[in-house]
Coordinates of C-alpha atoms in Angstrom, one line a residue:
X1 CA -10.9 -10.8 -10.9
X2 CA -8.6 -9.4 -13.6
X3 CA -5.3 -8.3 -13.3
X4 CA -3.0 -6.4 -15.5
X5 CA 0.0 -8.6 -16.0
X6 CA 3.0 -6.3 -16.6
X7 CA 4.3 -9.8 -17.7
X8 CA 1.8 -10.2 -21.4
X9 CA 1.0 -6.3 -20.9
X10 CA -2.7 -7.3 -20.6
X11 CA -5.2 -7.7 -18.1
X12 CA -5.9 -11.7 -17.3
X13 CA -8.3 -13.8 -14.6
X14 CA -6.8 -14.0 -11.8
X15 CA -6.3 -17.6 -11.7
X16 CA -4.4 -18.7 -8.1
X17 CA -2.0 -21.3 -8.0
X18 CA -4.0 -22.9 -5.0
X19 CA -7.4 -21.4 -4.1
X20 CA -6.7 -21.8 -0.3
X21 CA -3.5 -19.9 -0.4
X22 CA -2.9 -16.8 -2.5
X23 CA 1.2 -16.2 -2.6
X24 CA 2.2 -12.1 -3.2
X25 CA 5.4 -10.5 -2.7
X26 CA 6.4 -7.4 -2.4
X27 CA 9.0 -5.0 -2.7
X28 CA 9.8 -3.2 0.6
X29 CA 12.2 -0.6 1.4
X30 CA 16.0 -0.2 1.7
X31 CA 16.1 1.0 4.8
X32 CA 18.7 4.6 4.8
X33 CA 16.2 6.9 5.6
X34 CA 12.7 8.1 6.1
X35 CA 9.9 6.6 3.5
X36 CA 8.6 9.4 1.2
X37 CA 5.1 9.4 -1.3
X38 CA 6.8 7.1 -3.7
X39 CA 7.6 4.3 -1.3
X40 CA 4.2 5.0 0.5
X41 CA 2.0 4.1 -3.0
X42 CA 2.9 0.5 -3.2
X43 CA 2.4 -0.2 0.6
X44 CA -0.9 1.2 0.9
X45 CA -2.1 0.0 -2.8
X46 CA -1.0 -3.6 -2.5
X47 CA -2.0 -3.6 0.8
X48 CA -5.5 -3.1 -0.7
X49 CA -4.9 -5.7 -2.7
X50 CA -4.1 -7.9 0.1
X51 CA -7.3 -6.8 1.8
X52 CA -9.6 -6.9 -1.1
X53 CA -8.7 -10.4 -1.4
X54 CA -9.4 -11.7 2.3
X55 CA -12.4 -9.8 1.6
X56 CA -13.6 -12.0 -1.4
X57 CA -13.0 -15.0 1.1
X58 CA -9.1 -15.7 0.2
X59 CA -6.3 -16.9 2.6
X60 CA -3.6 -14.6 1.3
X61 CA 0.1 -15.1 2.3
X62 CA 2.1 -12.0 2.1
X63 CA 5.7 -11.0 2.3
X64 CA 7.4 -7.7 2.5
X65 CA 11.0 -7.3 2.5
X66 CA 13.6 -5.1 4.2
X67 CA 16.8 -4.7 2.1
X68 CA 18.6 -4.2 5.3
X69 CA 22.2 -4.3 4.1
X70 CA 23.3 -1.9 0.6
X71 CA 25.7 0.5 -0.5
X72 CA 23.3 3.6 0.8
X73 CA 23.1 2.4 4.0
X74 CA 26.8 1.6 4.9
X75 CA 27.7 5.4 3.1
X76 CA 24.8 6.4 5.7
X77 CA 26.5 4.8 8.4
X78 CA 29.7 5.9 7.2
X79 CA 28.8 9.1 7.4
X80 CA 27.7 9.1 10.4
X81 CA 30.0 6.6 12.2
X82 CA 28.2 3.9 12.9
X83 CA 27.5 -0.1 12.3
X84 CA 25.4 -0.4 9.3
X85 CA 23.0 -2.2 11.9
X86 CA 22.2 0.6 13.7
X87 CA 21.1 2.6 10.5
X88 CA 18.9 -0.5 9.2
X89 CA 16.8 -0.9 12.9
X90 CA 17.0 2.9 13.3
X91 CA 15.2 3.1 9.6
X92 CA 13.0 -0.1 10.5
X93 CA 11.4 1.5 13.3
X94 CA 10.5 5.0 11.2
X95 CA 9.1 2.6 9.0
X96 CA 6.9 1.2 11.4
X97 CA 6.0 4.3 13.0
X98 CA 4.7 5.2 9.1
X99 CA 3.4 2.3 8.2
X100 CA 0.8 2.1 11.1
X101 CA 0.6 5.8 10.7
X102 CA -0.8 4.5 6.7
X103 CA -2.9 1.8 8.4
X104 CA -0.7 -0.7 6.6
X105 CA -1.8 -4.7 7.7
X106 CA 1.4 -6.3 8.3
X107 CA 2.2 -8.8 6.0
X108 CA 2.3 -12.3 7.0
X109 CA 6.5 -12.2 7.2
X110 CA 8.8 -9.4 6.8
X111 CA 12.5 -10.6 6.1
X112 CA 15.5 -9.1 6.4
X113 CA 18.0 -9.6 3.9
X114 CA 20.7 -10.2 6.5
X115 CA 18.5 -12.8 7.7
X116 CA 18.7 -14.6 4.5
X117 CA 22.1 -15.3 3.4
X118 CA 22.3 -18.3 3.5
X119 CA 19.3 -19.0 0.6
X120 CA 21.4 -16.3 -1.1
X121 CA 24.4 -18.5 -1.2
X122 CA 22.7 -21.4 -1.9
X123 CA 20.8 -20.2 -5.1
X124 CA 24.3 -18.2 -6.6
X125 CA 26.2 -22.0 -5.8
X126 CA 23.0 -23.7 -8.1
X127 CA 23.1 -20.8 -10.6
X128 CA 27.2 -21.2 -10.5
X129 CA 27.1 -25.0 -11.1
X130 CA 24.7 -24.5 -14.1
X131 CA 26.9 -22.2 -15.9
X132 CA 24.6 -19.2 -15.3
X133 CA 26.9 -17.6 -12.6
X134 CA 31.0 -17.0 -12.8
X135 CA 33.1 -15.9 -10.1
X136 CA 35.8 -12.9 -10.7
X137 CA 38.3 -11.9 -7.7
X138 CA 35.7 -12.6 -5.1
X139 CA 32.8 -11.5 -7.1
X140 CA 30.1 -13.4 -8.2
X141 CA 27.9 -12.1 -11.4
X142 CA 25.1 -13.8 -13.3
X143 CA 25.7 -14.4 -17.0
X144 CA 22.8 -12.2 -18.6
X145 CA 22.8 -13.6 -22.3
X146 CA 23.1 -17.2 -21.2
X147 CA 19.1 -16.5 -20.3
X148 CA 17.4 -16.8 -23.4
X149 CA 14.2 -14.8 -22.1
X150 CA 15.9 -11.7 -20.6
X151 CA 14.2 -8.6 -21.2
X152 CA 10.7 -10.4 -21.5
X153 CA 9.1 -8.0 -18.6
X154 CA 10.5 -4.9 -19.5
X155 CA 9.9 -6.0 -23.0
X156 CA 13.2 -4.4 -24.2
X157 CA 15.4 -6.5 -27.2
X158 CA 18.2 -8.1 -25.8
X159 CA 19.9 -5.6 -28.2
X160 CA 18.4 -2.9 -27.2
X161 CA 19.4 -3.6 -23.7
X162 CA 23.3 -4.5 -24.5
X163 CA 23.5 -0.4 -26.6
X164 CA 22.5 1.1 -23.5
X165 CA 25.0 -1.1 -20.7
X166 CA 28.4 -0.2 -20.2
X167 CA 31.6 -1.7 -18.7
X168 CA 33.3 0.7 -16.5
X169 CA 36.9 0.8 -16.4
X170 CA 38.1 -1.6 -13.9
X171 CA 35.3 -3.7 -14.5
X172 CA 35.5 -7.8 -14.2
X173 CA 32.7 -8.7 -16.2
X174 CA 32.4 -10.7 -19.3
X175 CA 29.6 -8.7 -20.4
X176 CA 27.9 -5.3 -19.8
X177 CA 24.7 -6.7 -19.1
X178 CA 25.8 -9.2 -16.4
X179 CA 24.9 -8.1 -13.0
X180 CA 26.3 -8.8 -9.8
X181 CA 24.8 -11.4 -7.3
X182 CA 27.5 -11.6 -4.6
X183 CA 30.2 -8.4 -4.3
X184 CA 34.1 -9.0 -2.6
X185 CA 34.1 -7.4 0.7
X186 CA 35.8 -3.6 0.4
X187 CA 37.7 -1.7 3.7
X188 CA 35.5 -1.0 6.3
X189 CA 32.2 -3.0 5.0
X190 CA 30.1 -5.6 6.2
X191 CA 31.0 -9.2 5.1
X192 CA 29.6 -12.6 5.0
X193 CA 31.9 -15.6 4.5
X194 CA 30.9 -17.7 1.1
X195 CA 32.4 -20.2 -1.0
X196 CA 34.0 -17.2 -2.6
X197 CA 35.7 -15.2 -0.1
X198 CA 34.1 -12.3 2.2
X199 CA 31.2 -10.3 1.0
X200 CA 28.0 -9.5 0.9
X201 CA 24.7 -10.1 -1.6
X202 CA 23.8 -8.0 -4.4
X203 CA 20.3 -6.6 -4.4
X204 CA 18.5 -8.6 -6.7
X205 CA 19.4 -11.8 -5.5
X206 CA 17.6 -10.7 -1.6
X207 CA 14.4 -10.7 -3.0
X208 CA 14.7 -14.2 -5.0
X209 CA 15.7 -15.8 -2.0
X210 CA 13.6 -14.3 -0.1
X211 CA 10.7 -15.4 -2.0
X212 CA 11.4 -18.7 -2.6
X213 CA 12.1 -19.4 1.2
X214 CA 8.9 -17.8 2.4
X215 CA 6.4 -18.3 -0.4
X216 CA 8.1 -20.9 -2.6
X217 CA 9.5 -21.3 -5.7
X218 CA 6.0 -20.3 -8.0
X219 CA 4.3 -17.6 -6.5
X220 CA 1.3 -16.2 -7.7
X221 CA 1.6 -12.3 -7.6
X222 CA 4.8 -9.9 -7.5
X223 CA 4.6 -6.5 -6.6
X224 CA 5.7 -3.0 -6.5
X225 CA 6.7 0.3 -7.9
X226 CA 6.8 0.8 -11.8
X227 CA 10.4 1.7 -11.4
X228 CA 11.6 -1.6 -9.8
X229 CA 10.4 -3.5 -13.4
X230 CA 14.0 -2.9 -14.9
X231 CA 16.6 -3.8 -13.7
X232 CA 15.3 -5.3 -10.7
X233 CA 12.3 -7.5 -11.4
X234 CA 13.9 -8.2 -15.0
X235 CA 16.8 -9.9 -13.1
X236 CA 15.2 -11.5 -10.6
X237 CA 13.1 -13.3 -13.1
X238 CA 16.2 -14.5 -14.6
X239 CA 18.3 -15.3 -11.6
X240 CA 15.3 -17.2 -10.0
X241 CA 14.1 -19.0 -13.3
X242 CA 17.5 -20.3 -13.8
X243 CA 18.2 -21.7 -10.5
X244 CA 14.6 -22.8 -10.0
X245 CA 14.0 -24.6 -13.7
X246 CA 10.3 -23.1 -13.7
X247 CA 8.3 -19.9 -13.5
X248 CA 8.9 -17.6 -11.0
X249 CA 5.7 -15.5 -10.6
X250 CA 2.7 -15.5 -12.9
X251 CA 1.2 -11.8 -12.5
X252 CA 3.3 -8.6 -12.4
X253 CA 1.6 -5.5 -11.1
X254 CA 3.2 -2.3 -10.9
X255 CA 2.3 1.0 -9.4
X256 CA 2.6 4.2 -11.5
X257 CA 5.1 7.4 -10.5
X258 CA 4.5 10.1 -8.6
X259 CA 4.9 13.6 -9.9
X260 CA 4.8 16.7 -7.5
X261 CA 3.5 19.7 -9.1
X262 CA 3.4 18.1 -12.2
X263 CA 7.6 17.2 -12.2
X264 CA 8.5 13.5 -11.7
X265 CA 9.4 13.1 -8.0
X266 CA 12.9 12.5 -7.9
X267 CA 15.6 12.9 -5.4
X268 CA 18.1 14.6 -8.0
X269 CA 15.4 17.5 -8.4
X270 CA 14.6 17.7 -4.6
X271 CA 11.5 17.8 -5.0
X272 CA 10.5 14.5 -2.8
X273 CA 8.3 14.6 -0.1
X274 CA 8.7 12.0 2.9
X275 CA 5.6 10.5 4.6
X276 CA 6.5 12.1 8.0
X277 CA 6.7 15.6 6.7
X278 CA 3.4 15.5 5.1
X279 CA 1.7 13.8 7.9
X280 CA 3.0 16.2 10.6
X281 CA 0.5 18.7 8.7
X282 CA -2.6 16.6 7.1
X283 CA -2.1 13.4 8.9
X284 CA -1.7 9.9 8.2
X285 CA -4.8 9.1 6.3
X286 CA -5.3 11.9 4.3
X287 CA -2.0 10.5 2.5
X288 CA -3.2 6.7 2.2
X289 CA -6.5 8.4 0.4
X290 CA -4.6 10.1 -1.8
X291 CA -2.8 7.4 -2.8
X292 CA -5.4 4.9 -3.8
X293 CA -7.8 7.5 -4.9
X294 CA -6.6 7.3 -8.2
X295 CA -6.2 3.8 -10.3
X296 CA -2.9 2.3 -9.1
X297 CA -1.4 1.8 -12.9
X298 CA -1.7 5.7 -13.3
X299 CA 0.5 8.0 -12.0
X300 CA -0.3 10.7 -10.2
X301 CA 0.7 14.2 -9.6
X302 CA 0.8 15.6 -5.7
X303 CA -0.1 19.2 -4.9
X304 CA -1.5 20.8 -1.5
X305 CA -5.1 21.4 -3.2
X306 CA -5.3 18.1 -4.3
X307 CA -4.4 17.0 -0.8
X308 CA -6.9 19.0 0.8
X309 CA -9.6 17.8 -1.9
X310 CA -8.7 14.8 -0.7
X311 CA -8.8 16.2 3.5
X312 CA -12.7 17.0 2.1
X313 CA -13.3 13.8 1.0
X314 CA -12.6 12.1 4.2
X315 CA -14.4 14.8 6.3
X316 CA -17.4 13.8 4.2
X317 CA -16.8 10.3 4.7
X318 CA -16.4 10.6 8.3
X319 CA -19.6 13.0 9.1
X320 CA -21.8 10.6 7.2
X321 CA -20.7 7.6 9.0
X322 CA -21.0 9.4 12.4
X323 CA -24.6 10.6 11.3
X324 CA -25.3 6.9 10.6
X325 CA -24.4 6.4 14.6
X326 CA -26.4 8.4 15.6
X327 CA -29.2 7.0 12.8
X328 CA -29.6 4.0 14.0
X329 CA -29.2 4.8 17.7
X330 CA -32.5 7.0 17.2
X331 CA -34.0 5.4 15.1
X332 CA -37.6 3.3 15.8
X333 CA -38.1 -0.4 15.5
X334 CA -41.8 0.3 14.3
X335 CA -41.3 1.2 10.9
X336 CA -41.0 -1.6 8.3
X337 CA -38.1 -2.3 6.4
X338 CA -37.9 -0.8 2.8
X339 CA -36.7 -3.9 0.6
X340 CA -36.5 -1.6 -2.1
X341 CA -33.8 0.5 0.1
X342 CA -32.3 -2.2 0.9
X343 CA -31.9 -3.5 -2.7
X344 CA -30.1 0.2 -3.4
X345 CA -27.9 -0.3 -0.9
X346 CA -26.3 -3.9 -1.6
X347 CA -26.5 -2.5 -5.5
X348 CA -23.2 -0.6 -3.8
X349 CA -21.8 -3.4 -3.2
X350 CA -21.9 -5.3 -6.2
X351 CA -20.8 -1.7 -7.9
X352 CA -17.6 -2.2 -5.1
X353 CA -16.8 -5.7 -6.0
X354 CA -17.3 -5.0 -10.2
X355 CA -14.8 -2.0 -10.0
X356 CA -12.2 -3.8 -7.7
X357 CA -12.5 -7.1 -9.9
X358 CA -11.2 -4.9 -12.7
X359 CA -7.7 -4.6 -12.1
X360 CA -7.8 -3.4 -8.7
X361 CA -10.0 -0.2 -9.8
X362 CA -9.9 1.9 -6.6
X363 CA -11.0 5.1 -7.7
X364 CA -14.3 3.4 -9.3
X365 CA -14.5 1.4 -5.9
X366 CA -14.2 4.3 -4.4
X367 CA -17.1 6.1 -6.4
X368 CA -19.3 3.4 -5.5
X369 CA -18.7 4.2 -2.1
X370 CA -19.2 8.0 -2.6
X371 CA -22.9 6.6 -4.1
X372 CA -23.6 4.8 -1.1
X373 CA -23.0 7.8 0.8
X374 CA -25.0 10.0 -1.3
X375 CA -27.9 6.9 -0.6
X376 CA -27.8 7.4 2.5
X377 CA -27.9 11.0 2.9
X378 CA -30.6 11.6 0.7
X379 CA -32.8 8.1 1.2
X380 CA -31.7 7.5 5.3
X381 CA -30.5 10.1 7.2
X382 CA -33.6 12.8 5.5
X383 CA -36.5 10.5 6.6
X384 CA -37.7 8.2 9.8
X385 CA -36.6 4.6 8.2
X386 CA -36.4 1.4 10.6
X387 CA -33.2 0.3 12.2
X388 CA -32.5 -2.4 10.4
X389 CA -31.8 -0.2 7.3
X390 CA -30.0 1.8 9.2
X391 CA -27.7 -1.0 10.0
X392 CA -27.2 -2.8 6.9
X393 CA -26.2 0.8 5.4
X394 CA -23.4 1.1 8.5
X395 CA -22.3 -2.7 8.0
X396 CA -21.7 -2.2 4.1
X397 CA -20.1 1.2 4.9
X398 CA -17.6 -0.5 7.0
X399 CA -17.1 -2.9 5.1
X400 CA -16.3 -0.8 1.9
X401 CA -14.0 1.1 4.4
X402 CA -12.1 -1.9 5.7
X403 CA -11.6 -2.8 2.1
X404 CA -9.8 0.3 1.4
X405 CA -7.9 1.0 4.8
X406 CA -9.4 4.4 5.8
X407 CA -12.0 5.5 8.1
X408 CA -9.5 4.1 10.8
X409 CA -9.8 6.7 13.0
X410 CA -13.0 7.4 14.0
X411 CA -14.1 8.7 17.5
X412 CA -15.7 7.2 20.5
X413 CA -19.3 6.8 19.6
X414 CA -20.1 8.0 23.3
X415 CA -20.3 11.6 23.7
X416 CA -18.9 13.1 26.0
X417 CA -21.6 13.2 29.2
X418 CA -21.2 17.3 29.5
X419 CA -21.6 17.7 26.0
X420 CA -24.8 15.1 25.8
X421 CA -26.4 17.1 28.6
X422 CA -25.7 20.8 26.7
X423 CA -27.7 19.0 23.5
X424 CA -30.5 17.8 25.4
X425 CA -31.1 20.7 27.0
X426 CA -30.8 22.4 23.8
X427 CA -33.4 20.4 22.4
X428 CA -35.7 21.0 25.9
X429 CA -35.2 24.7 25.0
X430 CA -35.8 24.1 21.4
X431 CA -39.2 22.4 22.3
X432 CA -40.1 25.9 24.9
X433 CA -39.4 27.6 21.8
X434 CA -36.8 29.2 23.8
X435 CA -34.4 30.1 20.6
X436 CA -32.1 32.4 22.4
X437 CA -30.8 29.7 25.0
X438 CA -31.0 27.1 22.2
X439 CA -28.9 29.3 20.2
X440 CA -26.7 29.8 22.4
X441 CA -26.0 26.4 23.7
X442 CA -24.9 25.7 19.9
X443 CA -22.4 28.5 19.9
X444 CA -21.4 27.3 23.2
X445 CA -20.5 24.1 21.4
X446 CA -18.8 25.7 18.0
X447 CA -16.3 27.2 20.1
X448 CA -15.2 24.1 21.7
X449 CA -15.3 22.3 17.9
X450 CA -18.5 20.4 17.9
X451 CA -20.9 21.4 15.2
X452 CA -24.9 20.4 15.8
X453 CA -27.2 20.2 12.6
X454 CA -30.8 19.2 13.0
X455 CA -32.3 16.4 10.9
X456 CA -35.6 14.5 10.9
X457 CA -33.8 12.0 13.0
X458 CA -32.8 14.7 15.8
X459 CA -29.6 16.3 15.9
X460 CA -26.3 14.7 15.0
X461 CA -22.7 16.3 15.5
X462 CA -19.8 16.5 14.1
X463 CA -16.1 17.6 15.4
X464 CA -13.9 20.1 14.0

């Protein structure tokens, strides 16, 4: 597999640290309020990651944080007179209900910050001893220009980076581009006791500590949203780096934005969209599509005909999966297997497995798995074939599916017993050439959403 390194700006193998257990982080949420598009991209695109990986036969080990404690939740629980606590499990459990809403396979541990501070303290007291860290009035910062690589993922000059930092008045620290790791506890905030008074971490620290307690101090793959690569990855490659003596992560990958209606979603504009309000209209999955249909480096723009192209899609999906049921449920055991059709359809999955091994290509992968549906409308499902084919088309459908998340709600493949007895005596009335009663046994079942269509392999249905 190749990867695009954000790190060298070009795609590389995919070389693991250890074969028998891949490391990945990834960026979570702070948890203030509901999840919208932009949050959702990362989960359900690294989650395919994650997936495609176990697929290819790898153990993966997978962390996602929550930044549980920061300055938008405690004005969130200011606000509304609360503990900060409250706001971060309140905002945990939305996340939750989202994430299974997204079909999103939890992660192998997801940490808290608050959870974590004492690894915090214990990386700012190595990074202090080594000169990388000073302490002002109960704050801690990290001395950016003591790092000779800074700026190497973002790839901005050092230079460049100092013209565009300021010191605000009031500020204690020894240069602009020095950033905080541990802040002096303020009236009414949460507080931790350290070597350096009350107070709690800054954000980039969490996820270093968090990383190297779960996954080590090498990991092979970090991840998450293009906007996280400056300031936030940029530091935590330094702060790690400098208390750990040695390479922090050896692949970047980061998502593209997401516009809507062609505008860069942004919370300044109001123009973001949460999760939950989409979903209360289209659903879950209709959302997780969207957001892996396209490569994962590109960004995107969301609009509601693009999000009912992508409603289509899934209907299509989901009727030729359920017309595969019914396929191989009908089908005979007398006629011979076509090796040919069975070459064309594990071609589909070597056409999976190239796109995905490019950098994660999901729209390609999920091309290939548009061309095995298109196999098996036109080389399956419009002729008598033996079961067998019919089977090995369903296994690699599912497995294509379970590669990418969706197709995670499909119905019971029992119909209901009132509704099987209205088809076959449809189809006794069909054979008496009885067309009125026929026809009228399939409006019956229109109007109650279940839509019959007639193929050489008897009738298959669909629900509205």
């Amino acid at each position: 597999m190749r990867i695009y390194n954000t790190l060298t700006r070009q795609k590389e193998e995919f070389i693991p640290i250890d074969p028998n257990e891949i490391k990945i982080y990834a960026c979570g949420p702070t948890v203030y309020n509901y999840i919208h598009i932009g949050n959702a991209r990362p989960l359900c695109v690294f989650d395919v990651l994650r997936r495609y990986l176990e697929y290819r036969g790898m153990n993966v080990k997978f962390v996602q944080n929550f930044t549980d404690v920061d300055d938008k939740i405690i004005k969130r629980a200011n606000e509304e007179g609360i503990a900060f606590e409250e706001v971060s499990k309140k905002y945990i459990d939305e996340f939750w209900k989202d994430a299974q809403g997204l079909n999103f396979k939890k992660a192998t541990f997801h940490p808290k910050a608050t959870e974590n501070i004492d690894e915090i303290i214990d990386i700012i007291k190595t990074l202090e001893e080594r000169g990388y860290a000073y302490a002002v009035d109960g704050d801690v910062y990290f001395r950016t220009l003591k790092f000779s690589e800074y700026g190497k993922l973002s790839h901005q000059p050092i230079e460049d980076l100092q013209s565009g930092a300021r010191i605000a008045v009031g500020d204690k620290k020894e240069d602009p581009l020095d950033f905080a790791l541990w802040k002096g506890a303020k009236e009414g905030e949460p507080y931790w006791d350290s070597p350096w008074g009350k107070g709690r971490p800054g954000w980039h620290i969490e996820c270093s500590a968090m990383n190297r307690r779960y996954l080590g101090k090498t990991i092979d793959i970090h991840c998450g949203g293009q906007d996280l690569i400056f300031p936030h990855h940029e530091n935590e490659i330094a702060q790690s780096e400098c208390a750990n003596g040695c390479v922090f992560s050896n692949y970047w990958m980061h998502n593209g934005y997401i516009n809507v209606d062609n505008v860069k979603m942004s919370k300044s504009l109001g123009n973001f969209k949460t999760v939950r309000e989409i979903a209360e209209v289209y659903g879950y999955e209709v959302i997780r599509y969207f957001l892996i249909s396209s490569h994962y480096r590109s960004p995107i723009n969301y609009n509601l005909e693009i999000i009912e192209q992508c409603k289509s899609s899934l209907e299509r999906l989901y009727t030729c999966r359920e017309s595969l049921d019914f396929a191989i449920k009908n089908a005979s055991n007398n006629y011979p297997d076509d090796e040919q059709l069975l070459n064309i359809i594990n071609s589909r999955r070597d056409q999976f497995i190239t796109a995905m091994d490019d950098d994660l290509n999901t729209a390609d992968g999920i091309a290939a798995l548009f061309e095995l549906v298109r196999d098996i409308n036109t080389k399956i499902l419009d002729k008598p074939v033996s079961k067998s084919v019919c089977k090995a088309a369903a296994k690699l459908f599912d497995e294509l599916c379970s590669v990418l998340g969706i197709l995670y709600n499909r119905k019971s493949n029992d119909l209901d017993s009132e509704i099987e007895a209205l088809i076959e005596q449809r189809n006794q009335a069909r054979a008496a050439r009885d067309w009125a009663t026929a026809d009228k046994i399939r409006d019956d079942l229109k109007v109650r959403g279940i839509i019959l269509k007639d193929t050489p392999n008897g009738v298959t249905w669909t629900k509205e």
